Amino acid sequence: MLNWLALAPIGTELAAEPPEQIERWLVSVLAGAFRGSPNVG
């Protein structure tokens, strides 16, 4: 539950982004998670 509260502001920012930008952001986050290191941006 706390995670969703923390991510709520990010959801409103993502809603304004084009789908391609969201996809690039998600791919970089997932790649960092699988590597074991944070990679945001």
mmCIF file of N, CA and C in Angstrom:
data_model
loop_
_atom_site.group_PDB
_atom_site.id
_atom_site.type_symbol
_atom_site.label_atom_id
_atom_site.label_comp_id
_atom_site.label_asym_id
_atom_site.label_seq_id
_atom_site.Cartn_x
_atom_site.Cartn_y
_atom_site.Cartn_z
ATOM 1 N N MET A 1 0.832 -1.197 0.000
ATOM 2 C CA MET A 1 0.000 0.000 0.000
ATOM 3 C C MET A 1 0.867 1.248 0.000
ATOM 4 N N LEU A 2 1.895 1.250 0.812
ATOM 5 C CA LEU A 2 2.772 2.412 0.876
ATOM 6 C C LEU A 2 3.462 2.653 -0.460
ATOM 7 N N ASN A 3 3.810 1.570 -1.161
ATOM 8 C CA ASN A 3 4.448 1.720 -2.465
ATOM 9 C C ASN A 3 3.544 2.468 -3.437
ATOM 10 N N TRP A 4 2.248 2.153 -3.432
ATOM 11 C CA TRP A 4 1.328 2.834 -4.341
ATOM 12 C C TRP A 4 1.207 4.312 -3.993
ATOM 13 N N LEU A 5 1.236 4.625 -2.706
ATOM 14 C CA LEU A 5 1.172 6.029 -2.306
ATOM 15 C C LEU A 5 2.414 6.780 -2.769
ATOM 16 N N ALA A 6 3.551 6.119 -2.713
ATOM 17 C CA ALA A 6 4.793 6.759 -3.146
ATOM 18 C C ALA A 6 4.816 6.944 -4.656
ATOM 19 N N LEU A 7 4.188 6.034 -5.400
ATOM 20 C CA LEU A 7 4.215 6.097 -6.860
ATOM 21 C C LEU A 7 3.100 6.956 -7.451
ATOM 22 N N ALA A 8 2.133 7.355 -6.659
ATOM 23 C CA ALA A 8 1.009 8.130 -7.169
ATOM 24 C C ALA A 8 1.439 9.409 -7.891
ATOM 25 N N PRO A 9 2.371 10.209 -7.346
ATOM 26 C CA PRO A 9 2.787 11.415 -8.073
ATOM 27 C C PRO A 9 3.466 11.086 -9.400
ATOM 28 N N ILE A 10 4.160 9.968 -9.468
ATOM 29 C CA ILE A 10 4.826 9.573 -10.705
ATOM 30 C C ILE A 10 3.788 9.229 -11.765
ATOM 31 N N GLY A 11 2.683 8.620 -11.349
ATOM 32 C CA GLY A 11 1.625 8.253 -12.286
ATOM 33 C C GLY A 11 1.052 9.459 -13.003
ATOM 34 N N THR A 12 0.881 10.564 -12.304
ATOM 35 C CA THR A 12 0.345 11.761 -12.947
ATOM 36 C C THR A 12 1.348 12.347 -13.934
ATOM 37 N N GLU A 13 2.640 12.244 -13.622
ATOM 38 C CA GLU A 13 3.659 12.729 -14.557
ATOM 39 C C GLU A 13 3.711 11.854 -15.799
ATOM 40 N N LEU A 14 3.608 10.541 -15.613
ATOM 41 C CA LEU A 14 3.661 9.625 -16.752
ATOM 42 C C LEU A 14 2.460 9.798 -17.667
ATOM 43 N N ALA A 15 1.328 10.188 -17.127
ATOM 44 C CA ALA A 15 0.130 10.369 -17.939
ATOM 45 C C ALA A 15 0.332 11.465 -18.979
ATOM 46 N N ALA A 16 1.214 12.422 -18.696
ATOM 47 C CA ALA A 16 1.463 13.522 -19.618
ATOM 48 C C ALA A 16 2.539 13.188 -20.645
ATOM 49 N N GLU A 17 3.236 12.065 -20.456
ATOM 50 C CA GLU A 17 4.327 11.686 -21.355
ATOM 51 C C GLU A 17 3.802 10.876 -22.536
ATOM 52 N N PRO A 18 4.464 10.972 -23.685
ATOM 53 C CA PRO A 18 4.094 10.119 -24.816
ATOM 54 C C PRO A 18 4.446 8.666 -24.512
ATOM 55 N N PRO A 19 3.725 7.721 -25.098
ATOM 56 C CA PRO A 19 3.971 6.294 -24.808
ATOM 57 C C PRO A 19 5.410 5.860 -25.063
ATOM 58 N N GLU A 20 6.059 6.422 -26.071
ATOM 59 C CA GLU A 20 7.440 6.038 -26.371
ATOM 60 C C GLU A 20 8.370 6.407 -25.222
ATOM 61 N N GLN A 21 8.155 7.563 -24.617
ATOM 62 C CA GLN A 21 8.990 8.008 -23.503
ATOM 63 C C GLN A 21 8.781 7.109 -22.289
ATOM 64 N N ILE A 22 7.543 6.742 -22.032
ATOM 65 C CA ILE A 22 7.237 5.855 -20.906
ATOM 66 C C ILE A 22 7.911 4.504 -21.122
ATOM 67 N N GLU A 23 7.843 3.998 -22.355
ATOM 68 C CA GLU A 23 8.447 2.700 -22.653
ATOM 69 C C GLU A 23 9.954 2.734 -22.427
ATOM 70 N N ARG A 24 10.618 3.801 -22.874
ATOM 71 C CA ARG A 24 12.073 3.918 -22.671
ATOM 72 C C ARG A 24 12.407 3.957 -21.184
ATOM 73 N N TRP A 25 11.608 4.694 -20.414
ATOM 74 C CA TRP A 25 11.844 4.808 -18.975
ATOM 75 C C TRP A 25 11.674 3.453 -18.293
ATOM 76 N N LEU A 26 10.601 2.747 -18.651
ATOM 77 C CA LEU A 26 10.352 1.444 -18.030
ATOM 78 C C LEU A 26 11.435 0.435 -18.387
ATOM 79 N N VAL A 27 11.891 0.451 -19.636
ATOM 80 C CA VAL A 27 12.944 -0.482 -20.046
ATOM 81 C C VAL A 27 14.210 -0.226 -19.242
ATOM 82 N N SER A 28 14.567 1.036 -19.045
ATOM 83 C CA SER A 28 15.783 1.335 -18.286
ATOM 84 C C SER A 28 15.638 0.925 -16.821
ATOM 85 N N VAL A 29 14.465 1.114 -16.244
ATOM 86 C CA VAL A 29 14.240 0.715 -14.851
ATOM 87 C C VAL A 29 14.302 -0.802 -14.720
ATOM 88 N N LEU A 30 13.651 -1.516 -15.633
ATOM 89 C CA LEU A 30 13.662 -2.983 -15.574
ATOM 90 C C LEU A 30 15.057 -3.536 -15.819
ATOM 91 N N ALA A 31 15.799 -2.943 -16.734
ATOM 92 C CA ALA A 31 17.163 -3.402 -16.991
ATOM 93 C C ALA A 31 18.017 -3.226 -15.736
ATOM 94 N N GLY A 32 17.865 -2.122 -15.051
ATOM 95 C CA GLY A 32 18.609 -1.895 -13.815
ATOM 96 C C GLY A 32 18.217 -2.882 -12.733
ATOM 97 N N ALA A 33 16.933 -3.222 -12.665
ATOM 98 C CA ALA A 33 16.468 -4.174 -11.655
ATOM 99 C C ALA A 33 17.053 -5.559 -11.910
ATOM 100 N N PHE A 34 17.116 -5.968 -13.169
ATOM 101 C CA PHE A 34 17.652 -7.294 -13.479
ATOM 102 C C PHE A 34 19.160 -7.344 -13.321
ATOM 103 N N ARG A 35 19.807 -6.201 -13.485
ATOM 104 C CA ARG A 35 21.255 -6.146 -13.283
ATOM 105 C C ARG A 35 21.605 -6.067 -11.809
ATOM 106 N N GLY A 36 20.658 -5.627 -10.997
ATOM 107 C CA GLY A 36 20.916 -5.502 -9.568
ATOM 108 C C GLY A 36 21.360 -4.108 -9.165
ATOM 109 N N SER A 37 21.322 -3.183 -10.097
ATOM 110 C CA SER A 37 21.700 -1.806 -9.774
ATOM 111 C C SER A 37 20.619 -0.869 -10.294
ATOM 112 N N PRO A 38 20.326 0.204 -9.562
ATOM 113 C CA PRO A 38 19.307 1.146 -10.033
ATOM 114 C C PRO A 38 19.791 1.905 -11.262
ATOM 115 N N ASN A 39 18.914 2.016 -12.244
ATOM 116 C CA ASN A 39 19.246 2.733 -13.476
ATOM 117 C C ASN A 39 18.005 3.491 -13.910
ATOM 118 N N VAL A 40 17.827 4.668 -13.352
ATOM 119 C CA VAL A 40 16.653 5.463 -13.668
ATOM 120 C C VAL A 40 17.095 6.649 -14.495
ATOM 121 N N GLY A 41 16.414 6.872 -15.626
ATOM 122 C CA GLY A 41 16.707 8.035 -16.436
ATOM 123 C C GLY A 41 17.360 7.627 -17.664
#
